[in-house]
Coordinates of N, CA and C and ligand atoms in Angstrom, one line a residue:
X94 N 23.2 -13.5 27.8 CA 22.7 -14.9 26.8 C 21.3 -14.8 26.6
X95 N 20.8 -14.8 25.3 CA 19.3 -14.7 25.4 C 19.0 -16.2 25.4
X96 N 17.7 -16.6 26.2 CA 17.2 -17.8 26.5 C 16.8 -18.6 25.2
X97 N 16.8 -19.8 25.3 CA 16.6 -20.8 24.2 C 15.4 -21.1 24.1
X98 N 14.7 -21.2 23.1 CA 12.7 -21.0 22.9 C 12.8 -22.4 23.2
X99 N 11.5 -22.7 23.6 CA 11.3 -23.9 24.0 C 11.2 -25.0 22.8
X100 N 11.7 -26.1 23.0 CA 11.5 -26.8 21.8 C 9.9 -26.9 21.1
X101 N 8.9 -26.8 21.6 CA 7.6 -26.7 20.9 C 7.6 -25.7 20.2
X102 N 8.0 -24.6 20.7 CA 7.8 -23.3 19.6 C 8.7 -23.7 18.7
X103 N 9.7 -24.5 18.8 CA 10.7 -24.3 17.3 C 10.2 -25.1 16.8
X104 N 9.4 -26.1 17.2 CA 8.6 -27.1 15.9 C 7.4 -26.2 15.3
X105 N 6.5 -25.4 16.0 CA 5.6 -25.0 15.3 C 6.4 -23.8 14.7
X106 N 7.4 -23.1 14.9 CA 8.0 -22.3 13.8 C 8.4 -23.0 12.9
X107 N 9.0 -24.3 12.9 CA 9.5 -25.0 11.7 C 8.2 -25.5 11.0
X108 N 7.1 -26.2 11.4 CA 5.4 -26.1 10.8 C 5.3 -25.0 9.8
X109 N 5.2 -23.8 10.4 CA 4.8 -22.7 9.4 C 5.6 -22.4 8.9
X110 N 6.8 -22.8 8.7 CA 7.8 -21.9 7.7 C 7.7 -22.4 6.3
X111 N 6.9 -24.0 6.4 CA 7.0 -24.8 5.1 C 5.8 -23.8 4.0
X112 N 4.2 -23.6 4.7 CA 3.6 -23.3 4.3 C 3.9 -21.7 3.4
X113 N 4.7 -21.2 4.7 CA 4.9 -19.5 4.5 C 6.1 -19.5 3.1
X114 N 7.0 -20.6 3.1 CA 7.8 -20.5 2.3 C 6.9 -20.8 0.6
X115 N 6.1 -22.1 0.7 CA 5.7 -22.0 -0.4 C 4.5 -21.3 -0.8
X116 N 3.5 -20.6 -0.1 CA 2.6 -19.6 -0.6 C 3.4 -18.2 -0.4
X117 N 4.3 -18.0 0.1 CA 4.5 -16.4 0.4 C 5.7 -15.9 -0.3
X118 N 6.9 -16.8 0.2 CA 8.5 -16.6 0.0 C 8.6 -16.6 -1.7
X119 N 8.3 -17.9 -2.2 CA 8.8 -18.1 -3.6 C 7.7 -17.5 -4.3
X120 N 6.5 -17.1 -4.3 CA 6.0 -16.4 -4.9 C 6.9 -14.9 -5.1
X121 N 7.1 -14.4 -3.8 CA 6.8 -13.2 -3.6 C 8.6 -13.1 -4.3
X122 N 9.6 -13.7 -4.0 CA 10.6 -14.1 -4.6 C 10.7 -13.9 -6.2
X123 N 9.8 -14.5 -6.6 CA 9.8 -15.0 -8.4 C 9.2 -13.8 -8.7
X124 N 8.2 -13.1 -7.9 CA 7.9 -11.8 -8.3 C 8.4 -10.7 -8.6
X125 N 9.6 -10.3 -7.4 CA 10.2 -9.2 -7.0 C 11.8 -9.5 -8.0
X126 N 12.2 -10.5 -7.8 CA 13.5 -11.1 -8.2 C 13.8 -12.1 -9.3
X127 N 12.7 -11.7 -10.3 CA 12.8 -12.9 -11.7 C 14.0 -13.4 -11.6
X128 N 15.5 -12.9 -11.7 CA 16.6 -13.6 -11.5 C 16.8 -14.3 -10.7
X129 N 16.4 -14.3 -9.4 CA 17.2 -14.9 -8.3 C 16.9 -16.1 -8.4
X130 N 15.7 -16.8 -8.9 CA 15.5 -18.3 -8.7 C 15.4 -19.0 -10.0
X131 N 15.2 -20.0 -10.2 CA 15.6 -21.0 -11.5 C 14.1 -20.6 -12.1
X132 N 13.9 -20.2 -13.3 CA 12.5 -20.1 -13.9 C 11.4 -21.0 -13.8
X133 N 10.3 -21.1 -13.3 CA 9.6 -21.9 -13.2 C 8.8 -22.6 -14.9
X134 N 9.4 -21.8 -15.8 CA 8.5 -22.0 -17.0 C 9.6 -21.4 -18.3
X135 N 9.8 -22.1 -19.0 CA 10.3 -21.4 -20.2 C 10.7 -20.4 -20.6
X136 N 10.2 -19.6 -20.3 CA 9.9 -17.8 -20.3 C 11.5 -17.5 -20.0
X137 N 12.4 -16.8 -20.7 CA 13.5 -16.8 -20.5 C 13.8 -14.8 -20.4
X138 N 12.7 -14.4 -21.1 CA 12.7 -12.9 -21.1 C 12.9 -12.2 -20.0
X139 N 13.3 -11.4 -19.9 CA 13.0 -10.6 -18.5 C 11.7 -9.8 -18.2
X140 N 11.3 -9.6 -17.3 CA 10.0 -9.4 -16.9 C 9.9 -8.0 -16.7
X141 N 9.2 -7.2 -17.6 CA 9.0 -5.7 -17.1 C 8.1 -5.5 -15.9
X142 N 8.0 -4.1 -15.5 CA 7.5 -3.9 -14.1 C 5.6 -4.3 -14.6
X143 N 5.6 -3.8 -15.6 CA 4.3 -4.2 -15.7 C 3.7 -5.5 -15.3
X144 N 4.4 -6.4 -15.9 CA 4.5 -7.7 -16.1 C 4.0 -8.5 -14.6
X145 N 5.3 -7.1 -13.4 CA 5.5 -7.5 -12.4 C 4.0 -7.6 -11.6
X146 N 3.6 -6.1 -11.8 CA 2.5 -5.5 -11.0 C 1.1 -5.8 -11.7
X147 N 0.9 -6.1 -12.5 CA -0.2 -6.6 -13.5 C -0.6 -7.6 -13.1
X148 N -1.4 -8.1 -12.2 CA -1.6 -9.3 -11.8 C -3.0 -9.9 -12.3
X149 N -3.7 -8.8 -13.0 CA -5.1 -9.5 -13.4 C -5.3 -11.0 -14.3
X150 N -4.5 -10.6 -15.3 CA -4.5 -11.7 -16.4 C -3.2 -12.9 -15.7
X151 N -2.4 -12.8 -15.0 CA -1.4 -13.4 -14.6 C -2.1 -14.6 -14.1
X152 N -2.8 -14.6 -13.1 CA -2.7 -15.7 -12.5 C -4.4 -16.2 -12.4
X153 N -5.4 -16.4 -13.5 CA -6.6 -16.3 -13.3 C -6.7 -17.7 -12.2
X154 N -8.0 -17.6 -11.9 CA -8.1 -18.5 -10.9 C -8.5 -19.9 -11.4
X155 N -8.1 -21.1 -11.2 CA -8.1 -22.3 -11.4 C -10.0 -22.8 -11.4
X156 N -10.5 -23.3 -12.6 CA -11.9 -23.7 -12.7 C -12.2 -24.6 -11.3
X157 N -11.2 -25.3 -10.6 CA -11.7 -26.3 -9.8 C -11.5 -25.7 -8.1
X158 N -11.0 -24.3 -8.1 CA -10.9 -24.2 -7.1 C -12.5 -23.4 -6.3
X159 N -12.9 -23.6 -5.5 CA -13.7 -23.1 -5.0 C -13.8 -22.1 -3.9
X160 N -13.7 -21.0 -3.9 CA -13.3 -19.8 -2.8 C -14.4 -19.9 -1.8
X161 N -15.2 -20.6 -1.9 CA -16.2 -20.8 -0.6 C -16.3 -21.6 0.5
X162 N -15.2 -22.9 0.1 CA -15.2 -24.3 0.3 C -14.2 -24.1 1.3
X163 N -14.2 -23.7 2.9 CA -13.2 -23.7 3.9 C -12.8 -24.6 4.4
X164 N -13.1 -26.0 3.6 CA -12.5 -27.2 4.1 C -11.0 -27.3 4.1
X165 N -10.4 -26.4 2.6 CA -9.1 -26.8 2.2 C -8.7 -25.2 2.5
X166 N -9.6 -24.1 2.1 CA -8.6 -23.1 2.4 C -9.1 -21.9 2.9
X167 N -8.6 -21.0 3.3 CA -9.2 -19.9 4.3 C -9.8 -18.7 3.6
X168 N -10.7 -18.8 3.1 CA -11.3 -17.6 2.3 C -11.5 -16.1 3.3
X169 N -11.5 -15.1 2.7 CA -11.3 -13.9 3.1 C -12.9 -13.7 3.7
X170 N -13.4 -14.2 4.8 CA -14.7 -13.9 5.0 C -15.2 -12.8 5.7
X171 N -14.3 -11.6 5.9 CA -14.9 -10.4 6.4 C -15.0 -10.9 8.2
X172 N -14.6 -11.8 8.6 CA -15.0 -12.2 10.1 C -13.9 -11.1 11.3
X173 N -14.2 -10.3 12.1 CA -13.2 -9.4 12.3 C -12.4 -10.3 13.3
X174 N -11.1 -9.8 13.6 CA -10.0 -10.3 14.4 C -9.2 -9.3 14.9
X175 N -8.6 -9.6 16.4 CA -7.5 -8.5 16.7 C -6.3 -9.5 17.1
X176 N -5.2 -8.8 16.6 CA -3.9 -9.7 17.1 C -3.4 -9.0 18.7
X177 N -3.9 -8.9 19.7 CA -2.7 -8.4 20.4 C -1.8 -9.1 21.2
X178 N -1.7 -10.3 20.7 CA -0.2 -11.2 21.2 C 0.6 -11.2 19.8
X179 N 0.4 -10.7 19.3 CA 1.6 -11.0 17.9 C 2.8 -10.1 18.7
X180 N 4.1 -10.3 18.2 CA 5.4 -10.2 18.7 C 6.1 -9.2 17.9
X181 N 5.7 -9.4 16.4 CA 6.7 -8.3 15.7 C 7.5 -9.8 15.4
X182 N 7.8 -9.6 13.7 CA 8.9 -10.8 13.4 C 10.1 -10.2 13.0
X183 N 11.2 -11.0 12.9 CA 12.4 -10.5 12.0 C 12.7 -11.7 10.6
X184 N 13.1 -11.0 9.6 CA 13.3 -12.2 8.7 C 14.8 -12.4 8.2
X185 N 15.1 -13.5 8.1 CA 16.9 -13.9 7.9 C 16.7 -14.4 6.5
X186 N 17.4 -13.9 5.6 CA 17.7 -14.7 4.4 C 18.9 -15.4 4.4
X187 N 18.7 -16.7 4.7 CA 19.8 -17.9 4.7 C 20.6 -18.1 3.8
X188 N 19.7 -18.5 2.8 CA 20.3 -18.9 1.3 C 19.4 -18.3 0.5
X189 N 20.0 -17.9 -1.1 CA 18.9 -17.5 -2.4 C 18.8 -18.7 -3.4
X190 N 19.7 -19.4 -3.3 CA 19.1 -21.0 -3.7 C 19.8 -22.1 -3.7
X191 N 19.2 -23.0 -2.8 CA 17.5 -22.7 -2.7 C 17.1 -21.5 -1.8
X192 N 16.1 -21.2 -1.8 CA 15.6 -19.9 -1.0 C 15.2 -20.8 0.3
X193 N 16.2 -20.1 1.5 CA 15.8 -20.5 2.9 C 15.9 -19.4 3.5
X194 N 14.7 -18.9 4.1 CA 14.5 -18.1 5.0 C 13.9 -18.4 6.4
X195 N 14.4 -17.6 7.2 CA 13.9 -17.8 8.6 C 13.5 -16.9 9.2
X196 N 12.0 -16.9 9.6 CA 11.4 -16.1 10.0 C 11.3 -15.8 11.6
X197 N 12.2 -15.2 11.9 CA 12.0 -15.2 13.4 C 10.9 -14.7 14.7
X198 N 10.3 -15.2 15.4 CA 9.2 -14.5 16.1 C 7.8 -14.6 15.0
X199 N 7.8 -15.2 14.1 CA 6.6 -15.1 13.0 C 5.3 -15.2 14.2
X200 N 5.6 -16.3 14.7 CA 4.4 -16.7 16.0 C 5.2 -16.6 17.1
X201 N 4.2 -15.6 17.8 CA 4.4 -15.6 19.1 C 4.7 -16.3 20.1
X202 N 5.0 -16.1 21.5 CA 5.1 -17.4 22.3 C 3.8 -17.5 22.6
X203 N 3.0 -16.6 23.4 CA 1.3 -16.6 23.3 C 0.7 -17.4 22.7
X204 N 0.7 -17.2 21.2 CA 0.2 -17.6 20.2 C 0.7 -19.1 19.8
X205 N 1.9 -19.8 20.1 CA 2.2 -21.0 20.2 C 1.8 -22.0 21.0
X206 N 1.8 -21.4 22.2 CA 1.0 -22.2 23.3 C -0.4 -22.2 22.9
X207 N -0.6 -21.6 22.7 CA -2.1 -21.4 21.9 C -2.5 -22.7 21.6
X208 N -1.7 -22.5 20.2 CA -1.9 -23.4 19.1 C -1.8 -24.6 19.6
X209 N -1.0 -25.0 20.7 CA -0.6 -26.3 20.8 C -1.6 -27.0 22.1
X210 N -2.2 -25.9 22.8 CA -3.3 -26.2 23.7 C -4.5 -26.9 22.7
X211 N -4.8 -26.1 21.8 CA -6.2 -26.2 21.2 C -5.7 -27.6 20.1
X212 N -4.5 -28.1 19.9 CA -4.5 -29.2 19.1 C -4.7 -30.3 19.9
X213 N -4.5 -30.3 21.2 CA -4.0 -31.8 21.6 C -5.6 -32.6 21.2
X214 N -7.0 -32.2 21.6 CA -7.8 -33.4 21.6 C -8.2 -33.4 20.0
X215 N -7.5 -32.9 19.1 CA -8.0 -32.9 17.7 C -6.5 -33.7 16.9
X216 N -5.7 -34.1 17.4 CA -5.1 -34.9 16.6 C -5.3 -36.2 16.0
X217 N -4.8 -36.2 15.0 CA -5.0 -37.8 14.0 C -4.0 -38.2 13.2
X218 N -4.0 -39.3 13.1 CA -2.8 -39.8 12.0 C -2.3 -39.0 11.0
X219 N -1.1 -38.3 10.5 CA -1.3 -37.8 9.3 C -1.6 -38.5 8.1
X220 N -1.3 -38.0 7.0 CA -2.0 -38.7 5.8 C -1.0 -38.2 4.6
X221 N -1.0 -39.4 3.7 CA -0.4 -39.2 2.5 C -1.6 -38.8 1.4
X222 N -1.3 -37.9 0.5 CA -2.3 -37.6 -0.6 C -2.1 -37.5 -1.8
X223 N -2.2 -38.4 -2.7 CA -1.8 -38.6 -4.1 C -2.3 -37.7 -5.3
X224 N -3.2 -36.5 -4.7 CA -4.2 -35.7 -5.3 C -5.3 -36.5 -6.0
X225 N -5.5 -38.0 -5.2 CA -7.0 -38.6 -5.9 C -7.4 -39.0 -4.3
X226 N -6.7 -39.3 -3.4 CA -6.9 -40.2 -2.5 C -5.8 -40.2 -1.0
X227 N -6.2 -40.3 0.1 CA -5.6 -40.0 1.3 C -5.6 -41.4 1.7
X228 N -4.6 -41.7 2.3 CA -3.8 -42.9 3.1 C -2.8 -42.6 4.0
X229 N -3.0 -43.7 4.9 CA -1.9 -43.3 5.8 C -0.5 -44.8 5.6
X230 N 0.3 -44.0 5.9 CA 1.5 -45.1 5.6 C 2.7 -44.6 6.4
X231 N 2.7 -45.2 7.8 CA 3.6 -44.9 8.8 C 5.2 -45.1 8.3
X232 N 5.4 -45.8 7.1 CA 6.7 -46.1 6.7 C 7.3 -44.7 6.1
X233 N 6.3 -44.1 5.3 CA 6.6 -42.8 4.6 C 6.5 -41.4 5.5
X234 N 5.5 -41.7 5.9 CA 5.1 -40.4 6.7 C 4.4 -40.9 8.3
X235 N 5.2 -40.6 9.6 CA 4.6 -40.6 10.9 C 4.6 -39.8 11.8
X236 N 3.4 -39.2 12.0 CA 3.1 -38.0 13.0 C 1.8 -38.1 13.0
X237 N 1.5 -36.8 13.5 CA -0.3 -36.8 14.0 C -0.3 -35.3 13.4
X238 N -1.5 -34.7 13.0 CA -2.1 -33.8 12.9 C -3.1 -33.3 13.3
X239 N -3.4 -31.8 13.7 CA -4.8 -31.5 14.0 C -5.3 -30.0 13.1
X240 N -6.2 -30.4 12.6 CA -7.0 -29.2 12.2 C -7.0 -28.2 12.8
X241 N -6.4 -26.7 12.4 CA -7.1 -25.8 13.5 C -7.9 -24.8 13.5
X242 N -9.0 -24.9 14.2 CA -10.2 -23.6 13.9 C -9.9 -22.3 13.5
X243 N -10.7 -21.9 13.3 CA -10.3 -20.3 12.5 C -10.6 -19.4 13.6
X244 N -9.8 -19.9 14.9 CA -10.1 -18.5 15.9 C -9.2 -17.6 15.7
X245 N -9.6 -16.6 16.7 CA -8.9 -15.2 16.2 C -7.2 -15.4 16.2
X246 N -6.8 -16.3 16.9 CA -5.3 -16.1 17.0 C -5.1 -17.0 15.5
X247 N -5.6 -17.8 15.0 CA -5.1 -18.7 13.5 C -5.8 -17.3 12.5
X248 N -6.6 -16.7 12.8 CA -7.0 -15.6 11.4 C -5.8 -14.6 11.8
X249 N -5.4 -14.5 13.0 CA -4.0 -13.4 12.8 C -2.8 -13.9 12.1
X250 N -2.9 -15.4 12.2 CA -1.4 -16.0 11.5 C -1.5 -15.8 10.3
X251 N -3.2 -16.1 9.6 CA -3.6 -16.1 8.2 C -3.1 -14.5 7.8
X252 N -3.7 -13.7 8.2 CA -3.7 -12.1 8.0 C -2.0 -12.1 7.7
X253 N -1.4 -12.4 8.9 CA 0.3 -12.0 8.9 C 0.8 -12.6 7.3
X254 N 0.4 -13.7 7.4 CA 1.1 -14.5 6.1 C 0.5 -14.0 4.7
X255 N -0.5 -13.2 4.5 CA -1.1 -12.9 3.4 C -0.3 -11.4 3.1
X256 N -0.2 -10.8 4.3 CA 0.5 -9.3 4.6 C 1.8 -9.4 4.3
X257 N 2.3 -10.6 4.6 CA 4.0 -10.8 4.2 C 4.1 -10.8 2.6
X258 N 3.1 -11.2 2.3 CA 3.7 -11.8 0.6 C 3.1 -10.4 -0.4
X259 N 2.6 -9.5 0.4 CA 2.1 -8.0 -0.4 C 0.4 -8.2 -0.8
X260 N -0.1 -9.3 -0.3 CA -1.5 -9.1 -0.5 C -1.9 -9.6 -1.9
X261 N -0.4 -10.4 -2.4 CA -1.0 -10.7 -3.9 C -2.3 -11.3 -4.2
X262 N -3.1 -11.1 -5.4 CA -4.2 -11.9 -5.4 C -4.4 -12.7 -6.0
X263 N -5.2 -14.1 -6.1 CA -5.4 -14.9 -6.5 C -4.1 -16.2 -5.9
X264 N -3.6 -15.9 -4.7 CA -3.2 -16.8 -3.7 C -3.7 -17.0 -2.4
X265 N -4.2 -18.3 -1.9 CA -4.9 -18.1 -0.9 C -3.8 -19.4 0.3
X266 N -4.6 -18.7 1.3 CA -3.8 -19.4 2.3 C -4.6 -20.8 2.9
X267 N -3.6 -21.8 2.7 CA -4.1 -23.0 3.0 C -4.9 -23.1 4.3
X268 N -5.8 -23.9 4.9 CA -6.4 -23.8 6.3 C -5.2 -24.6 6.8
X269 N -5.3 -24.0 8.1 CA -3.5 -24.3 9.0 C -3.6 -25.5 9.7
X270 N -3.1 -26.3 10.1 CA -3.0 -27.7 10.9 C -1.8 -27.4 11.6
X271 N -2.1 -28.3 13.0 CA -0.8 -28.2 13.7 C 0.0 -29.6 13.4
X272 N 1.0 -29.8 13.6 CA 1.7 -31.0 13.6 C 2.7 -31.6 14.3
X273 N 2.4 -33.2 15.0 CA 3.2 -33.4 16.2 C 3.9 -34.8 15.5
X274 N 5.1 -34.6 15.9 CA 6.2 -35.5 15.4 C 6.5 -35.9 16.7
X275 N 6.6 -37.4 17.0 CA 7.3 -38.0 18.3 C 8.4 -38.3 18.4
X276 N 9.3 -38.9 19.2 CA 10.8 -39.2 18.9 C 10.9 -40.3 17.6
X277 N 9.8 -40.7 17.4 CA 10.5 -41.6 16.1 C 9.4 -41.3 14.9
X278 N 9.0 -40.2 15.1 CA 8.6 -39.4 13.7 C 9.2 -39.1 12.6
X279 N 8.8 -39.0 11.3 CA 9.5 -38.5 10.5 C 8.4 -38.4 9.0
X280 N 9.2 -37.6 8.5 CA 8.5 -37.7 6.7 C 9.4 -37.9 5.9
X281 N 9.6 -38.9 4.9 CA 10.3 -38.9 3.5 C 10.3 -37.6 2.8
X282 N 11.6 -37.9 2.3 CA 11.4 -37.0 1.4 C 10.2 -36.8 0.3
X283 N 10.0 -35.4 -0.1 CA 8.5 -35.5 -0.8 C 8.4 -33.9 -1.3
X284 N 7.5 -33.7 -2.5 CA 7.3 -32.5 -2.6 C 5.4 -32.5 -2.2
X285 N 5.2 -31.4 -2.5 CA 3.8 -31.1 -2.2 C 2.5 -30.4 -3.6
X286 N 3.3 -31.4 -4.4 CA 2.8 -30.6 -5.9 C 2.1 -32.4 -6.3
X287 N 0.4 -32.1 -6.6 CA -0.2 -33.2 -6.9 C -0.5 -33.2 -8.7
X288 N 0.2 -32.0 -9.5 CA 0.3 -32.3 -10.8 C -0.6 -31.2 -11.5
X289 N -1.4 -30.4 -11.0 CA -2.6 -29.5 -11.9 C -3.1 -28.4 -11.1
X290 N -2.6 -27.3 -11.4 CA -3.1 -26.0 -11.0 C -4.4 -25.9 -11.2
X291 N -4.7 -26.4 -12.5 CA -6.4 -26.6 -13.1 C -7.0 -27.2 -12.1
X292 N -6.7 -28.2 -11.5 CA -7.6 -28.6 -10.5 C -8.0 -27.7 -9.5
X293 N -7.3 -27.2 -9.0 CA -7.7 -26.1 -8.1 C -6.9 -26.6 -6.9
X294 N -6.5 -25.4 -6.1 CA -6.0 -25.6 -4.6 C -4.9 -26.2 -4.8
X295 N -4.1 -26.6 -5.7 CA -2.6 -27.1 -5.7 C -1.9 -26.0 -5.3
X296 N -0.6 -26.5 -5.1 CA 0.6 -25.7 -4.4 C 1.4 -25.0 -5.2
X297 N 1.8 -23.8 -5.4 CA 2.7 -23.4 -6.2 C 4.1 -23.7 -5.4
X298 N 5.0 -24.4 -6.2 CA 6.6 -24.3 -6.0 C 7.3 -25.0 -6.6
Ligands
LIG354 C1 -18.3 -24.7 -2.7 O1 -18.5 -24.9 -1.6 C2 -19.7 -24.4 -0.8 C3 -19.3 -24.8 0.7 O2 -18.7 -26.1 0.9 C4 -20.7 -25.9 -1.5 O3 -21.9 -25.5 -0.8 C5 -20.7 -25.1 -2.8 O4 -21.8 -26.5 -3.1 C6 -19.5 -25.1 -3.4 N1 -19.5 -25.0 -5.0 C7 -19.2 -25.8 -6.2 C8 -19.4 -25.5 -7.1 O5 -18.9 -26.9 -5.8
LIG355 C1 2.9 -39.7 19.5 O1 2.7 -39.7 21.1 C2 1.2 -39.4 21.5 C3 1.0 -39.3 22.9 O2 1.9 -40.5 23.5 C4 0.6 -40.3 21.1 O3 -1.2 -40.7 21.3 C5 0.6 -40.7 19.7 O4 -0.3 -41.9 18.8 C6 1.8 -40.5 18.9 N1 1.9 -40.5 17.6 C7 2.9 -41.5 16.8 C8 2.4 -41.0 15.1 O5 3.4 -42.1 17.4

């Protein structure tokens, strides 16, 4: 019988599954299987291969997205890294609508333990963000989060997430955070969309 993964590892997998879905799987599936998901716009014409593979005019960078500002996204800045602890992952497609994928071992045990360790001194209460202001409201969201430095391990994860989505241009990896839920922790139903792609750095989902 396979041994069960540690709870902390499961939580970390879950944490990373959310941005991976938003930034990687949903755009990827929409690109390659346009009929699979509900259309995100009113265009019901089937897309040609040209539309799928010609990204140049498909996703102009929003005017508000500052590609050198690494407080929000992780720009590709050419800093070298290597990933000796990568485990190799397996993808399980659990449901197509809604899209639910489980990426087994996306983060290896060694990498997960590293993330847990470096996060401990940096946890702060998680915030709610409405597109303009940040606030703490434990009735809606109760957890702690820690911004992860872009060290070698984090760069490996960013690279893995980009590679998984096929290096599609004009999609950026948001800075990665560790998230800690205590037994009373929770996050009420919500969506990660603040209303405008043009504002820059908003999420596609
Ligand atoms: C973009 O971000 C960089 C780094 O924070 C900053 O120096 C620069 O002024 C920003 N540019 C604009 C147009 O806001
Ligand atoms: C979670 O537990 C840690 C360790 O006891 C504590 O420092 C932190 O404040 C707790 N966070 C929340 C949101 O309850």
